[in-house]
């Protein structure tokens, strides 16, 4: 009987899996190397590691980096664009910014080259009135030209289609009659929002990754079916929700950043269950570090993400700040002669030097090993004992000449620089946005997060940490607990006093109805449907937009104004009653709430444990100030009543937690490690 639920997250270095049986509370986990050439092989290897028969699985939820990697590496489908006459270069002109803030250096390559961007006569004005009709013969010629040029995907992007999509709808209908596949994207269907540049880039991203994601999911589904899995496959989206696999490729842009989103969702679920609705999330993996903010149990979501220079992706995504500092980040001497860490990474292949797979560059993981924070006998992904002496020799050979560092000093410097970069990322999502980090719990996860968390908490004045039961597979847990979610946005762009409130209510009602129809089409078991309604607003004459939560789908004019006033005061501490507010966009997130998972299953075994079995011994570990004999504990053997005093090392399969001197820690009933800094 199919009863297990599996969450699988593909990271840059490892593919993580957690499988739960909701009836018995039994859990199984797996962590295997990611297979970059075809992520499906890593997914299948993780499933094999659990020993589960795939026929026993009732649901698989998959977080994938396929689309994100395709964008960052520019391994995209060849895509053509048809746009309004005179607007061929919108994607290249952008916002008059530069790749580097100072100087005239830097490169920029648009997603769609100029020779594949064609124009046709048609025109809408900003009120949605037809200025020039769509020239259908010209459209047919453009479609033929792009098809003959070898384009696999097509974008239709017309001026002001967000306010009146009639021309885009007709053009897409005609294009689909000529196009050899289903990869035709109408810009307004992906993002019905003003700003032609951002909407065009978002549509171009969707079209160029659509075939890549579709092929990957088809390969994965085929392999799963061949092994007996015939149930539902969901794909994690960047907004923190999931979508049925058969619908995922249609809106492929929504899966960008799905990996960081799954971690944030797991953190929100876990921290709220533990009594900490306000949390700063700190996800340090093998390649990068992602940080985010959770307030009142709700992850912060933004529609202003820019993947890289000149690549704004304006669909709702969990708001994370990412830096290139992971366990595999390489330490090197920069052109200025200074020691730098990242953003280059050793990745899954060859990995850090201590993995013994041919890596020749020192990394953060190598530094932690040299300082005694990692166990050379049980390093994940390494068969046998890691060669610490070889890593020490490599560090000295690299850094003794330039800096006079021995291996210990070099490793300590690498950690200090890495910690400083990661603390800066946390400041970006907290202090830079008006939040005091001391009001939050720090939620570290990822394979390397708990190694550095106490040092970061001390640096930022954060009083406590909540280390989840399985830090290294938290992203996979996020896949398990995430709900179905579909987001909708429509532009209004009118001052609040001039609004037609019937129109506002009709837009919100239509968004809600569209989301419910999609949930029904997916056919996934859900407990209830709820809407999260918000508005993008600004003062008249300003360009900066604030996202304002609304209480429901039928706000009054006064409620809109009051909600904006509260949001503006909370963000800037200023009241400006003499300036009119403008309602720019209306958003609805339609959420299909899936059956809840009891996290207590992850910590249930701690009730009957004997504290004597938890202590594994001692080893010499370096802390700020020198080497200290430090007790080492097995996380999986810690009982609920056991309190640990730092310094201490807590080891488990998927990660190691470092408790620095002066810290105290204990398990809660969910299996989380609560650390007082």
XYZ file of C-alpha atoms in Angstrom:
677
model
C 0.000 0.000 0.000
C 1.394 3.392 -1.001
C 1.756 5.513 2.112
C 5.215 7.111 2.173
C 5.858 10.767 1.209
C 9.307 11.654 -0.122
C 10.897 15.076 -0.431
C 13.971 15.268 -2.688
C 16.128 18.370 -3.057
C 18.966 18.620 -5.577
C 21.766 20.891 -4.418
C 25.020 21.928 -6.031
C 26.991 19.217 -4.214
C 24.533 16.732 -2.702
C 21.061 15.404 -3.465
C 19.055 15.045 -0.245
C 16.013 12.909 0.475
C 13.699 12.479 3.423
C 10.845 9.958 3.348
C 8.121 9.891 6.007
C 5.335 7.478 6.786
C 2.661 9.774 8.303
C 0.849 6.818 9.879
C 3.753 5.320 11.844
C 6.059 8.339 12.068
C 8.938 6.322 10.586
C 11.473 8.349 8.621
C 14.285 7.446 6.248
C 16.942 9.782 4.891
C 19.555 9.707 2.160
C 22.315 12.036 1.018
C 24.158 11.215 -2.204
C 26.407 13.222 -4.563
C 24.527 15.326 -7.109
C 24.902 14.204 -10.724
C 25.211 17.528 -12.602
C 25.019 16.052 -16.117
C 21.611 14.527 -15.368
C 20.123 15.311 -11.968
C 17.656 12.421 -12.363
C 20.437 9.897 -11.694
C 21.131 11.502 -8.306
C 17.411 11.475 -7.494
C 17.186 7.762 -8.314
C 20.344 7.010 -6.315
C 18.850 8.764 -3.285
C 15.656 6.725 -3.604
C 17.729 3.525 -3.851
C 19.622 4.515 -0.692
C 16.418 4.488 1.383
C 15.639 0.910 0.408
C 12.010 1.820 -0.278
C 10.005 0.135 -2.998
C 8.793 2.998 -5.196
C 5.349 1.407 -5.261
C 5.165 2.266 -1.528
C 5.424 6.005 -2.266
C 2.173 7.941 -2.440
C 3.833 11.272 -3.322
C 7.216 12.633 -4.394
C 7.943 16.358 -4.054
C 11.056 17.457 -5.923
C 13.117 20.620 -5.573
C 15.352 21.087 -8.595
C 18.146 23.428 -9.615
C 17.672 22.568 -13.306
C 16.289 25.958 -14.337
C 18.543 28.016 -12.047
C 21.669 26.248 -13.301
C 20.542 26.572 -16.924
C 20.219 30.331 -16.471
C 23.476 30.858 -14.601
C 25.434 28.670 -17.011
C 23.504 29.962 -20.067
C 22.729 26.408 -21.181
C 19.389 27.478 -22.614
C 17.102 26.527 -25.463
C 17.490 28.662 -28.596
C 14.646 31.162 -28.314
C 13.072 33.721 -30.629
C 10.992 36.779 -29.751
C 8.264 38.648 -31.633
C 7.449 42.106 -30.324
C 5.762 45.383 -31.200
C 7.299 47.329 -34.085
C 9.902 49.728 -32.719
C 10.525 47.792 -29.492
C 12.953 45.140 -30.655
C 15.727 46.288 -28.319
C 13.801 46.664 -25.053
C 15.523 43.569 -23.593
C 18.924 45.049 -24.348
C 18.316 48.688 -23.398
C 17.021 47.711 -19.957
C 17.153 50.380 -17.268
C 20.345 52.206 -18.294
C 22.293 50.482 -15.520
C 25.841 49.170 -15.947
C 27.438 45.791 -15.162
C 29.780 47.594 -12.754
C 28.670 50.666 -10.832
C 31.875 52.600 -11.541
C 33.781 52.645 -14.800
C 32.817 51.548 -18.276
C 33.863 47.907 -18.060
C 31.748 44.762 -17.976
C 29.812 42.595 -20.425
C 26.159 42.005 -20.991
C 24.616 39.376 -23.219
C 20.816 39.412 -23.571
C 19.006 36.097 -23.282
C 17.764 36.416 -26.869
C 20.231 37.782 -29.458
C 19.161 40.663 -31.681
C 18.894 38.593 -34.864
C 16.264 36.420 -33.163
C 14.183 39.394 -31.984
C 11.688 40.338 -34.713
C 9.033 43.080 -34.924
C 5.479 43.113 -36.271
C 3.095 46.052 -36.706
C 0.595 46.285 -33.797
C 0.087 48.730 -30.937
C -1.937 49.184 -27.762
C -1.823 52.376 -25.719
C -1.429 52.497 -21.945
C -5.208 52.468 -21.495
C -5.551 49.249 -23.495
C -7.024 50.908 -26.581
C -5.964 49.663 -30.020
C -3.699 52.167 -31.802
C -2.674 49.830 -34.645
C -4.243 46.426 -35.380
C -2.166 43.235 -35.362
C -0.669 42.553 -38.799
C -1.351 38.814 -39.010
C 0.539 38.136 -42.282
C 3.622 39.861 -40.819
C 3.273 37.719 -37.692
C 3.125 34.545 -39.802
C 6.314 35.575 -41.642
C 8.109 36.286 -38.354
C 7.099 32.923 -36.867
C 8.315 31.136 -39.994
C 11.627 33.010 -39.956
C 12.315 32.119 -36.306
C 11.295 28.515 -36.811
C 13.578 28.234 -39.836
C 16.413 29.820 -37.828
C 16.307 26.788 -35.518
C 14.509 28.318 -32.514
C 13.036 25.756 -30.168
C 10.992 28.208 -28.075
C 9.080 31.380 -28.941
C 8.107 34.489 -26.946
C 5.268 36.854 -27.903
C 5.839 40.145 -26.079
C 3.676 43.114 -27.079
C 3.540 46.618 -25.633
C 0.912 47.140 -22.903
C -0.386 43.565 -23.140
C -0.750 43.575 -19.326
C -3.729 45.937 -19.652
C -5.200 44.428 -22.840
C -3.815 41.047 -23.958
C -6.035 40.723 -27.051
C -3.186 41.061 -29.575
C -0.890 38.739 -27.609
C -3.633 36.127 -27.289
C -4.366 36.213 -31.016
C -0.671 36.155 -31.934
C -0.001 33.187 -29.625
C -2.980 31.340 -31.124
C -1.685 31.867 -34.664
C 1.914 31.049 -33.693
C 0.926 27.750 -32.077
C -0.610 26.724 -35.392
C 2.806 27.048 -37.049
C 5.196 26.173 -34.204
C 6.491 22.568 -34.105
C 6.101 22.140 -30.330
C 4.250 23.526 -27.305
C 6.975 26.002 -26.268
C 5.167 29.258 -27.077
C 5.097 31.857 -24.271
C 2.775 34.869 -24.230
C 4.322 37.498 -21.949
C 1.110 38.527 -20.200
C 0.353 34.887 -19.262
C 3.597 34.689 -17.279
C 3.472 38.195 -15.801
C 0.527 40.551 -16.287
C 2.342 43.564 -14.913
C 3.491 46.905 -16.258
C 7.185 47.603 -17.068
C 7.928 46.192 -20.523
C 11.573 45.389 -19.812
C 11.016 43.310 -16.672
C 7.979 41.564 -18.168
C 9.897 40.819 -21.360
C 12.920 39.394 -19.557
C 10.689 37.249 -17.335
C 8.897 35.870 -20.407
C 12.239 35.259 -22.133
C 13.524 33.371 -19.083
C 10.383 31.247 -19.052
C 10.656 30.356 -22.738
C 14.389 29.632 -22.726
C 14.267 27.234 -19.750
C 10.931 25.621 -20.664
C 12.345 22.899 -22.951
C 15.225 22.225 -20.527
C 12.882 21.655 -17.577
C 10.344 19.751 -19.650
C 12.949 17.284 -20.924
C 14.381 16.785 -17.442
C 11.007 16.135 -15.826
C 10.007 13.781 -18.629
C 13.232 11.783 -18.178
C 12.704 11.653 -14.421
C 9.044 10.648 -14.706
C 9.981 7.919 -17.216
C 12.635 6.485 -14.880
C 10.260 6.600 -11.914
C 7.499 4.859 -13.860
C 9.946 2.165 -14.964
C 10.663 1.480 -11.277
C 7.014 1.220 -10.302
C 6.115 4.764 -9.210
C 2.693 5.666 -10.613
C 1.507 8.346 -8.187
C 1.811 12.144 -7.954
C 5.060 14.025 -8.678
C 5.154 17.645 -7.498
C 7.834 20.221 -8.286
C 8.975 22.886 -5.833
C 8.580 26.500 -7.000
C 10.540 29.589 -6.076
C 7.482 31.042 -4.298
C 7.674 28.343 -1.616
C 4.783 26.306 -3.011
C 4.571 23.265 -5.237
C 2.989 22.502 -8.602
C 2.121 19.274 -10.382
C 4.987 18.143 -12.636
C 2.813 18.135 -15.755
C 2.114 21.868 -15.235
C 5.600 22.889 -14.070
C 7.181 23.377 -17.493
C 4.395 25.672 -18.705
C 5.469 28.228 -16.102
C 9.082 27.085 -15.867
C 10.251 30.505 -14.629
C 8.429 29.809 -11.359
C 10.867 26.986 -10.566
C 13.868 29.322 -10.546
C 15.311 29.391 -6.995
C 13.184 26.438 -5.901
C 16.084 25.030 -3.850
C 16.416 28.022 -1.488
C 12.616 28.245 -1.281
C 12.258 24.682 0.020
C 14.733 25.421 2.812
C 12.867 28.555 3.862
C 9.556 26.670 3.938
C 11.051 23.941 6.139
C 12.499 26.595 8.440
C 9.149 28.394 8.749
C 7.341 25.131 9.474
C 9.924 23.871 11.982
C 10.599 27.138 13.819
C 6.884 27.922 14.202
C 6.214 24.429 15.576
C 9.027 24.988 18.094
C 7.541 28.306 19.242
C 9.759 30.715 17.268
C 7.636 32.420 14.569
C 10.394 34.981 13.876
C 13.549 33.460 12.424
C 16.539 34.300 10.252
C 17.321 31.337 8.030
C 20.932 30.471 7.252
C 21.411 27.723 4.682
C 25.048 26.916 3.992
C 25.551 24.131 1.494
C 28.469 22.978 -0.585
C 28.391 25.797 -3.137
C 26.578 28.820 -1.690
C 24.885 30.336 1.357
C 21.254 31.496 1.263
C 19.783 33.664 3.992
C 16.185 34.754 4.456
C 13.735 36.170 6.972
C 10.558 34.730 8.499
C 8.111 36.973 10.382
C 5.083 35.619 12.228
C 5.706 32.222 10.659
C 5.495 33.582 7.083
C 8.559 33.714 4.790
C 9.149 37.053 3.124
C 8.269 36.926 -0.593
C 9.454 39.363 -3.267
C 8.726 39.903 -6.956
C 11.890 41.938 -7.524
C 14.504 39.188 -7.863
C 17.435 39.763 -10.201
C 19.271 36.495 -10.910
C 22.287 38.341 -12.256
C 22.971 41.670 -13.948
C 20.153 42.580 -16.382
C 18.158 39.439 -15.616
C 15.193 40.583 -13.481
C 12.717 37.750 -12.898
C 9.556 39.445 -11.641
C 7.504 36.531 -10.415
C 6.855 35.985 -6.684
C 9.764 34.170 -5.036
C 10.834 33.593 -1.469
C 13.119 36.537 -0.685
C 16.613 35.128 -0.152
C 20.034 36.728 -0.359
C 22.647 34.406 -1.857
C 26.436 34.617 -1.710
C 29.086 32.286 -3.071
C 30.248 30.929 0.278
C 29.663 27.202 0.802
C 31.679 24.324 2.130
C 33.320 23.936 -1.276
C 34.145 27.648 -1.692
C 37.786 28.069 -2.669
C 40.283 30.166 -0.707
C 42.674 32.044 -2.960
C 44.905 35.076 -3.154
C 43.212 37.842 -5.114
C 44.765 40.252 -7.589
C 45.143 42.721 -4.723
C 47.242 40.218 -2.747
C 44.500 39.686 -0.151
C 43.110 36.342 0.998
C 39.626 35.764 -0.459
C 37.073 33.004 -0.035
C 34.617 32.229 -2.881
C 32.609 32.698 -4.979
C 34.429 29.986 -6.992
C 33.564 26.534 -5.688
C 35.053 23.047 -5.972
C 31.450 21.804 -6.373
C 30.531 18.139 -6.370
C 33.429 17.283 -8.716
C 36.249 17.308 -7.762
C 35.125 18.733 -4.407
C 37.370 19.908 -1.525
C 40.913 18.550 -1.237
C 39.960 16.333 1.707
C 37.479 14.406 -0.465
C 40.413 12.812 -2.260
C 38.863 13.198 -5.728
C 41.560 15.332 -7.271
C 40.638 18.685 -5.740
C 43.755 20.858 -5.532
C 42.282 24.102 -4.155
C 41.795 24.712 -0.387
C 38.155 25.209 0.659
C 36.116 26.086 3.746
C 35.534 22.363 4.362
C 39.305 21.763 4.303
C 39.773 24.576 6.851
C 37.145 23.091 9.184
C 38.845 19.689 8.935
C 42.292 21.082 9.776
C 40.845 22.897 12.814
C 39.376 19.670 14.199
C 35.768 20.670 13.674
C 35.102 17.818 11.262
C 35.806 14.151 11.955
C 38.374 12.824 9.450
C 37.117 9.266 10.071
C 33.522 9.996 9.067
C 33.548 12.747 6.472
C 30.393 12.535 4.379
C 31.144 11.533 0.824
C 34.643 10.243 1.651
C 35.430 6.541 1.782
C 38.030 5.873 4.464
C 39.901 8.439 6.496
C 40.415 11.933 5.126
C 44.109 12.796 4.773
C 44.417 15.726 7.177
C 48.215 15.905 6.866
C 47.972 16.328 3.097
C 45.502 19.188 3.522
C 47.716 20.854 6.152
C 50.709 20.603 3.832
C 48.719 22.103 0.956
C 47.568 25.038 3.110
C 51.119 25.789 4.215
C 52.460 25.510 0.680
C 49.811 27.950 -0.538
C 49.795 30.588 2.225
C 53.075 30.439 4.183
C 55.014 32.381 1.548
C 52.572 35.263 1.000
C 51.320 35.615 4.596
C 53.629 33.608 6.853
C 50.697 31.379 7.856
C 51.120 27.845 9.081
C 48.247 25.440 8.376
C 46.314 26.389 11.536
C 46.610 30.136 10.935
C 45.614 29.724 7.291
C 42.548 27.622 8.174
C 41.527 30.098 10.901
C 41.866 33.008 8.469
C 39.727 31.195 5.875
C 36.990 30.667 8.475
C 37.145 34.266 9.677
C 36.813 35.680 6.170
C 34.008 33.264 5.283
C 32.134 34.092 8.501
C 32.472 37.804 7.809
C 30.930 37.374 4.338
C 28.061 35.306 5.719
C 27.395 37.765 8.550
C 27.188 40.500 5.920
C 24.537 38.497 4.048
C 22.471 38.177 7.239
C 22.742 41.939 7.785
C 21.359 42.445 4.264
C 18.088 40.646 5.086
C 17.759 42.041 8.612
C 19.424 45.339 9.550
C 19.332 46.708 5.988
C 15.540 46.230 5.979
C 14.857 47.635 9.423
C 14.858 44.365 11.417
C 16.919 43.894 14.588
C 18.610 40.457 14.423
C 18.353 40.202 18.217
C 14.578 39.820 17.863
C 14.991 36.605 15.851
C 16.201 33.075 16.343
C 18.948 31.975 13.929
C 17.915 28.825 12.069
C 21.065 27.221 10.574
C 20.857 24.312 8.187
C 22.497 22.841 5.125
C 25.459 20.517 5.376
C 27.728 23.292 6.692
C 25.398 25.809 8.397
C 25.649 24.495 12.000
C 29.474 24.515 11.749
C 29.483 28.329 11.580
C 26.195 29.347 13.205
C 27.396 30.134 16.731
C 30.187 32.374 15.420
C 27.682 34.282 13.271
C 25.186 34.603 16.130
C 27.898 36.100 18.351
C 28.937 38.493 15.616
C 25.350 39.708 15.148
C 24.130 39.594 18.756
C 21.540 36.885 18.068
C 20.767 35.246 21.440
C 19.783 31.736 20.357
C 19.930 29.176 17.587
C 17.442 26.528 16.588
C 19.323 23.724 14.823
C 16.784 21.372 13.198
C 16.828 17.609 13.686
C 18.241 16.959 10.216
C 20.099 20.142 9.155
C 21.727 18.630 6.082
C 18.409 17.547 4.575
C 16.226 20.472 5.668
C 15.620 21.479 2.051
C 14.232 18.011 1.378
C 11.971 18.397 4.415
C 10.759 21.690 2.929
C 9.572 19.782 -0.121
C 7.560 17.457 2.138
C 5.792 20.217 4.094
C 5.244 22.758 1.261
C 1.713 23.432 0.062
C 0.509 23.797 -3.517
C 0.656 27.433 -4.583
C -0.226 29.529 -7.626
C 0.454 33.281 -7.822
C -1.347 35.906 -9.902
C -0.627 39.584 -10.476
C -2.464 42.290 -12.438
C -1.555 45.930 -12.926
C -4.051 48.678 -11.992
C -1.741 51.717 -11.617
C -4.273 54.290 -10.397
C -4.343 56.665 -7.405
C -6.401 55.249 -4.555
C -9.011 58.081 -4.653
C -9.624 57.390 -8.378
C -10.002 53.609 -8.068
C -13.037 51.762 -9.313
C -13.422 49.461 -6.311
C -15.703 47.117 -8.260
C -12.839 46.604 -10.706
C -10.423 45.916 -7.829
C -12.756 43.318 -6.338
C -13.362 41.730 -9.766
C -9.604 41.350 -10.402
C -9.040 39.701 -7.018
C -12.052 37.414 -7.502
C -10.772 36.374 -10.944
C -7.296 35.635 -9.564
C -8.784 33.462 -6.823
C -11.021 31.614 -9.298
C -8.096 30.966 -11.675
C -6.050 29.499 -8.843
C -8.837 27.229 -7.675
C -9.352 25.928 -11.202
C -5.670 25.068 -11.437
C -5.753 23.260 -8.079
C -8.693 21.178 -9.308
C -6.819 20.368 -12.505
C -3.800 19.134 -10.519
C -5.957 16.714 -8.529
C -3.589 16.589 -5.525
C -5.108 15.821 -2.097
C -5.470 19.036 -0.069
C -7.221 19.898 3.193
C -8.334 23.425 2.294
C -7.763 26.381 -0.038
C -6.794 29.821 1.216
C -5.839 33.075 -0.463
C -3.021 35.456 0.454
C -3.960 38.861 -0.962
C -1.578 41.804 -1.277
C -1.076 45.023 -3.209
C 1.950 46.806 -4.622
C 1.592 50.474 -3.707
C 3.606 53.677 -3.845
C 3.250 57.411 -3.344
C 2.382 59.264 -6.527
C 5.587 60.334 -8.247
C 7.741 57.699 -6.561
C 9.309 54.683 -8.261
C 9.839 52.578 -5.116
C 7.073 50.030 -4.490
C 5.957 48.566 -1.166
C 4.180 45.228 -0.920
C 1.181 45.674 1.370
C -0.735 42.678 2.803
C -4.539 42.921 2.589
C -7.025 41.303 4.934
C -9.216 39.844 2.190
C -10.388 39.939 -1.436
C -12.815 42.855 -0.979
C -10.878 45.764 0.585
C -12.483 49.180 0.837
C -10.767 52.321 -0.428
C -10.088 53.376 3.163
C -8.589 49.993 4.045
C -6.199 50.203 1.103
C -4.995 53.649 2.156
C -4.627 52.636 5.814
C -2.729 49.455 4.919
C -0.266 51.468 2.836
C 0.167 54.086 5.571
C 0.990 51.346 8.104
C 3.464 49.655 5.762
C 5.189 52.940 4.903
C 5.487 53.900 8.571
C 6.885 50.457 9.475
C 9.481 50.677 6.688
C 10.517 54.342 6.805
C 9.084 55.858 10.004
C 7.512 58.710 8.008
C 3.899 59.880 7.488
C 3.047 61.823 4.308
C -0.747 62.348 4.368
C -0.548 65.191 1.832
C 0.653 62.852 -0.981
C -1.759 60.466 -2.680
C -1.089 56.731 -2.649
C -1.191 54.735 -5.909
C -2.359 51.144 -6.259
C 0.094 49.665 -8.774
C -0.523 45.883 -8.774
C -2.886 43.394 -7.157
C -1.577 39.969 -6.096
C -3.317 36.790 -5.006
C -1.502 33.633 -3.925
C -3.937 30.712 -4.034
C -2.673 28.028 -1.642
C -3.829 24.425 -1.543
C -3.015 23.368 2.032
C -1.705 19.797 2.085
C -2.198 17.461 5.085
C 0.117 18.450 7.947
C 3.185 16.411 8.929
C 3.954 15.798 12.626
C 7.579 16.873 13.138
C 7.657 15.200 16.537
C 8.427 11.974 14.644
C 11.915 13.320 13.940
C 12.666 13.646 17.666
C 10.546 10.834 19.084
C 13.496 8.493 19.622
C 15.125 10.941 22.051
C 12.531 10.169 24.747
C 13.987 6.753 25.591
C 17.706 7.402 25.131
C 20.386 7.011 27.775
C 22.766 9.969 27.978
C 25.745 7.672 28.572
C 25.664 6.507 24.948
C 25.746 9.994 23.477
C 29.369 10.871 24.299
C 31.728 9.500 21.658
C 34.975 10.767 23.169
C 37.147 13.844 22.796
C 39.322 15.478 20.187
C 41.418 18.625 19.983
C 39.506 21.456 18.299
C 40.630 24.984 17.492
C 38.467 27.860 18.730
C 39.178 31.571 18.682
C 42.015 31.691 21.181
C 43.634 28.327 20.641
C 43.268 24.541 20.734
C 41.028 22.893 23.347
C 40.178 19.329 24.265
C 36.531 19.105 23.274
C 33.886 16.437 23.960
C 32.205 14.915 20.902
C 28.574 13.781 21.014
C 26.384 11.715 18.697
C 23.311 13.808 17.889
C 21.215 10.711 17.249
C 21.924 9.419 20.782
C 21.204 12.621 22.737
C 18.236 12.272 25.143
C 15.735 15.059 25.722
C 17.003 15.800 29.227
C 20.659 16.148 28.221
C 22.113 19.662 28.424
C 25.397 20.330 26.665
C 27.892 23.032 27.622
C 30.318 24.399 25.050
C 32.877 23.774 23.817
C 31.394 20.672 22.221
C 31.050 18.994 18.840
C 27.755 17.321 17.931
C 27.973 14.895 15.008
C 25.308 13.267 12.868
C 25.107 11.728 9.404
C 24.204 14.884 7.507
C 26.168 17.590 9.354
C 28.278 18.640 12.329
C 27.274 21.293 14.889
C 29.983 23.335 16.631
C 29.149 24.660 20.117
C 31.703 27.301 21.038
C 32.827 27.965 24.629
C 30.096 29.583 26.723
C 27.142 28.092 24.812
C 24.514 25.796 26.285
C 22.282 23.475 24.269
C 19.424 21.000 24.745
C 16.987 19.049 22.583
C 13.336 20.028 22.327
C 10.496 17.550 21.794
C 10.731 17.926 17.992
C 14.383 16.896 17.995
C 15.663 20.452 17.399
C 18.826 21.531 19.203
C 18.111 24.814 21.022
C 21.381 26.686 21.617
C 21.710 29.636 23.992
C 24.599 31.794 22.790
